[in-house]
Amino acid sequence: MLDREGYRPNVGIILTNERNEVFWGKRVREHSWQFPQGGIKPGESPETAMYRELLEEVGLLPHHVKILGRTRDWLRYDVPSHWVRREWRGSYRGQKQIWYLLRLVGRESDVHLRATSHPEFDGWRWHRYWAPIDEVIDFKRGVYEGALLELSRFLRGLESLEEFYSGNLIEK
């Protein structure tokens, strides 16, 4: 299901712990890491899709998390044409995403990456809140930064993006 501009509706999930660290998942059989995300099925609300993806990719149920916030609008990224399936070229541009910020209220042991027969991740770790901006694949970087910036207002005691970079002596 694509919109008129060629974007597939999708949800992104930023799962945090009590230290404001984020769940960072290693994609199956790859050396790439990302936040959980997935498509919204026809007739499904973004929130319903988020809970379905959370179960499918992380193995968590609604009672394991608390919703802290979500992005107001869609955030979009274009997928490079060489990554697009041949049959989709010309119609598919990328993803448009509503992002959710969640707090794990269950236990870390509730995370179950093999909740489905087709797992998305084969490893995970807690990571500093802002670090994924520099570690995600290039074409998703703008969306990650936008989502993390917009949703950071829901977290108390979180260092700013500027503090993160100055503390790491990294130039943006």
PDB file of C-alpha atoms in Angstrom, residues 36-157:
ATOM      1  CA  PRO A  36      12.204  -1.593  15.253  1.00  0.00           C
ATOM      2  CA  GLN A  37       9.926  -0.494  12.434  1.00  0.00           C
ATOM      3  CA  GLY A  38       7.342  -1.933  10.104  1.00  0.00           C
ATOM      4  CA  GLY A  39       4.512  -1.336   7.697  1.00  0.00           C
ATOM      5  CA  ILE A  40       0.983  -0.312   8.537  1.00  0.00           C
ATOM      6  CA  LYS A  41      -1.527  -2.751   7.081  1.00  0.00           C
ATOM      7  CA  PRO A  42      -4.692  -1.496   5.330  1.00  0.00           C
ATOM      8  CA  GLY A  43      -7.308  -0.524   7.934  1.00  0.00           C
ATOM      9  CA  GLU A  44      -4.762  -0.606  10.766  1.00  0.00           C
ATOM     10  CA  SER A  45      -4.125   2.469  12.928  1.00  0.00           C
ATOM     11  CA  PRO A  46      -0.520   3.541  13.516  1.00  0.00           C
ATOM     12  CA  GLU A  47      -0.835   2.587  17.202  1.00  0.00           C
ATOM     13  CA  THR A  48      -2.180  -0.875  16.366  1.00  0.00           C
ATOM     14  CA  ALA A  49       0.651  -1.353  13.855  1.00  0.00           C
ATOM     15  CA  MET A  50       3.182  -0.229  16.474  1.00  0.00           C
ATOM     16  CA  TYR A  51       1.971  -2.839  18.984  1.00  0.00           C
ATOM     17  CA  ARG A  52       1.971  -5.554  16.284  1.00  0.00           C
ATOM     18  CA  GLU A  53       5.508  -4.667  15.183  1.00  0.00           C
ATOM     19  CA  LEU A  54       6.672  -4.472  18.801  1.00  0.00           C
ATOM     20  CA  LEU A  55       5.461  -8.039  19.339  1.00  0.00           C
ATOM     21  CA  GLU A  56       6.787  -9.356  16.012  1.00  0.00           C
ATOM     22  CA  GLU A  57      10.246  -7.777  16.243  1.00  0.00           C
ATOM     23  CA  VAL A  58      10.935  -7.436  19.976  1.00  0.00           C
ATOM     24  CA  GLY A  59       8.497  -9.926  21.540  1.00  0.00           C
ATOM     25  CA  LEU A  60       6.932  -7.338  23.857  1.00  0.00           C
ATOM     26  CA  LEU A  61       3.225  -7.026  24.658  1.00  0.00           C
ATOM     27  CA  PRO A  62       1.337  -3.789  25.426  1.00  0.00           C
ATOM     28  CA  HIS A  63       1.628  -4.315  29.192  1.00  0.00           C
ATOM     29  CA  HIS A  64       5.439  -4.419  28.887  1.00  0.00           C
ATOM     30  CA  VAL A  65       5.618  -0.796  27.677  1.00  0.00           C
ATOM     31  CA  LYS A  66       4.200   2.655  28.268  1.00  0.00           C
ATOM     32  CA  ILE A  67       3.671   5.099  25.391  1.00  0.00           C
ATOM     33  CA  LEU A  68       5.480   8.347  26.221  1.00  0.00           C
ATOM     34  CA  GLY A  69       4.774  10.145  22.945  1.00  0.00           C
ATOM     35  CA  ARG A  70       4.559  10.010  19.170  1.00  0.00           C
ATOM     36  CA  THR A  71       5.522  12.260  16.300  1.00  0.00           C
ATOM     37  CA  ARG A  72       2.871  14.742  15.243  1.00  0.00           C
ATOM     38  CA  ASP A  73       3.301  14.132  11.520  1.00  0.00           C
ATOM     39  CA  TRP A  74       4.780  11.651   9.090  1.00  0.00           C
ATOM     40  CA  LEU A  75       8.556  11.622   8.693  1.00  0.00           C
ATOM     41  CA  ARG A  76       9.723  10.454   5.257  1.00  0.00           C
ATOM     42  CA  TYR A  77      12.840   8.937   3.777  1.00  0.00           C
ATOM     43  CA  ASP A  78      13.619   7.916   0.219  1.00  0.00           C
ATOM     44  CA  VAL A  79      15.136   4.498  -0.409  1.00  0.00           C
ATOM     45  CA  PRO A  80      18.024   4.510  -2.919  1.00  0.00           C
ATOM     46  CA  SER A  81      16.835   3.096  -6.231  1.00  0.00           C
ATOM     47  CA  HIS A  82      19.343   0.222  -6.186  1.00  0.00           C
ATOM     48  CA  TRP A  83      17.668  -1.017  -2.967  1.00  0.00           C
ATOM     49  CA  VAL A  84      14.169  -0.999  -4.493  1.00  0.00           C
ATOM     50  CA  ARG A  85      12.784  -4.226  -5.917  1.00  0.00           C
ATOM     51  CA  ARG A  86      12.692  -4.126  -9.689  1.00  0.00           C
ATOM     52  CA  GLU A  87       8.891  -4.545  -9.797  1.00  0.00           C
ATOM     53  CA  TRP A  88       8.428  -1.509  -7.500  1.00  0.00           C
ATOM     54  CA  ARG A  89      10.751   0.870  -9.378  1.00  0.00           C
ATOM     55  CA  GLY A  90       8.923   3.884 -10.723  1.00  0.00           C
ATOM     56  CA  SER A  91       6.168   3.735  -8.095  1.00  0.00           C
ATOM     57  CA  TYR A  92       7.921   3.190  -4.738  1.00  0.00           C
ATOM     58  CA  ARG A  93       9.973   6.064  -3.266  1.00  0.00           C
ATOM     59  CA  GLY A  94      10.392   5.075   0.369  1.00  0.00           C
ATOM     60  CA  GLN A  95       8.731   5.084   3.773  1.00  0.00           C
ATOM     61  CA  LYS A  96       6.623   7.580   5.655  1.00  0.00           C
ATOM     62  CA  GLN A  97       6.654   6.909   9.361  1.00  0.00           C
ATOM     63  CA  ILE A  98       4.884   7.795  12.563  1.00  0.00           C
ATOM     64  CA  TRP A  99       7.366   7.315  15.410  1.00  0.00           C
ATOM     65  CA  TYR A 100       6.497   6.182  18.935  1.00  0.00           C
ATOM     66  CA  LEU A 101       8.571   6.707  22.054  1.00  0.00           C
ATOM     67  CA  LEU A 102       8.027   3.886  24.544  1.00  0.00           C
ATOM     68  CA  ARG A 103       9.329   3.129  28.015  1.00  0.00           C
ATOM     69  CA  LEU A 104       9.986  -0.487  28.942  1.00  0.00           C
ATOM     70  CA  VAL A 105       8.010  -1.097  32.141  1.00  0.00           C
ATOM     71  CA  GLY A 106       8.477  -4.859  31.987  1.00  0.00           C
ATOM     72  CA  ARG A 107      11.774  -6.662  32.428  1.00  0.00           C
ATOM     73  CA  GLU A 108      14.633  -6.914  29.948  1.00  0.00           C
ATOM     74  CA  SER A 109      14.052 -10.662  30.034  1.00  0.00           C
ATOM     75  CA  ASP A 110      10.626 -10.001  28.428  1.00  0.00           C
ATOM     76  CA  VAL A 111      12.431  -9.113  25.180  1.00  0.00           C
ATOM     77  CA  HIS A 112      12.134 -12.102  22.849  1.00  0.00           C
ATOM     78  CA  LEU A 113      13.639 -11.623  19.376  1.00  0.00           C
ATOM     79  CA  ARG A 114      12.305 -14.976  18.139  1.00  0.00           C
ATOM     80  CA  ALA A 115       8.639 -14.198  18.748  1.00  0.00           C
ATOM     81  CA  THR A 116       7.888 -14.968  15.082  1.00  0.00           C
ATOM     82  CA  SER A 117       9.225 -17.429  12.521  1.00  0.00           C
ATOM     83  CA  HIS A 118      10.868 -14.547  10.597  1.00  0.00           C
ATOM     84  CA  PRO A 119      12.805 -12.518  13.170  1.00  0.00           C
ATOM     85  CA  GLU A 120      14.019  -9.038  12.232  1.00  0.00           C
ATOM     86  CA  PHE A 121      16.874  -8.954  14.754  1.00  0.00           C
ATOM     87  CA  ASP A 122      19.400 -11.493  16.006  1.00  0.00           C
ATOM     88  CA  GLY A 123      20.883  -9.264  18.677  1.00  0.00           C
ATOM     89  CA  TRP A 124      20.189  -6.104  20.630  1.00  0.00           C
ATOM     90  CA  ARG A 125      21.652  -3.753  23.215  1.00  0.00           C
ATOM     91  CA  TRP A 126      20.829  -0.601  25.108  1.00  0.00           C
ATOM     92  CA  HIS A 127      22.456   2.402  23.456  1.00  0.00           C
ATOM     93  CA  ARG A 128      22.854   6.094  24.245  1.00  0.00           C
ATOM     94  CA  TYR A 129      19.773   8.024  23.098  1.00  0.00           C
ATOM     95  CA  TRP A 130      21.447  10.117  20.375  1.00  0.00           C
ATOM     96  CA  ALA A 131      24.013   7.576  19.106  1.00  0.00           C
ATOM     97  CA  PRO A 132      21.761   5.965  16.446  1.00  0.00           C
ATOM     98  CA  ILE A 133      21.796   9.180  14.394  1.00  0.00           C
ATOM     99  CA  ASP A 134      25.421   8.528  13.451  1.00  0.00           C
ATOM    100  CA  GLU A 135      25.138   4.748  13.240  1.00  0.00           C
ATOM    101  CA  VAL A 136      22.042   4.140  11.127  1.00  0.00           C
ATOM    102  CA  ILE A 137      22.312   3.709   7.371  1.00  0.00           C
ATOM    103  CA  ASP A 138      22.725   7.072   5.630  1.00  0.00           C
ATOM    104  CA  PHE A 139      19.325   7.338   3.955  1.00  0.00           C
ATOM    105  CA  LYS A 140      17.501   6.934   7.297  1.00  0.00           C
ATOM    106  CA  ARG A 141      19.659   9.443   9.188  1.00  0.00           C
ATOM    107  CA  GLY A 142      17.419  12.495   8.730  1.00  0.00           C
ATOM    108  CA  VAL A 143      14.321  10.644   9.915  1.00  0.00           C
ATOM    109  CA  TYR A 144      16.156   9.247  12.943  1.00  0.00           C
ATOM    110  CA  GLU A 145      17.394  12.691  13.903  1.00  0.00           C
ATOM    111  CA  GLY A 146      13.939  14.217  13.395  1.00  0.00           C
ATOM    112  CA  ALA A 147      12.192  11.543  15.454  1.00  0.00           C
ATOM    113  CA  LEU A 148      14.727  11.598  18.282  1.00  0.00           C
ATOM    114  CA  LEU A 149      14.674  15.406  18.428  1.00  0.00           C
ATOM    115  CA  GLU A 150      10.877  15.665  18.415  1.00  0.00           C
ATOM    116  CA  LEU A 151      10.388  12.907  20.992  1.00  0.00           C
ATOM    117  CA  SER A 152      13.204  13.957  23.325  1.00  0.00           C
ATOM    118  CA  ARG A 153      10.835  16.449  24.991  1.00  0.00           C
ATOM    119  CA  PHE A 154       9.048  13.532  26.661  1.00  0.00           C
ATOM    120  CA  LEU A 155      12.159  12.433  28.569  1.00  0.00           C
ATOM    121  CA  ARG A 156      13.426  14.000  31.797  1.00  0.00           C
ATOM    122  CA  GLY A 157      17.138  14.328  32.458  1.00  0.00           C
TER     123      GLY A 157
END
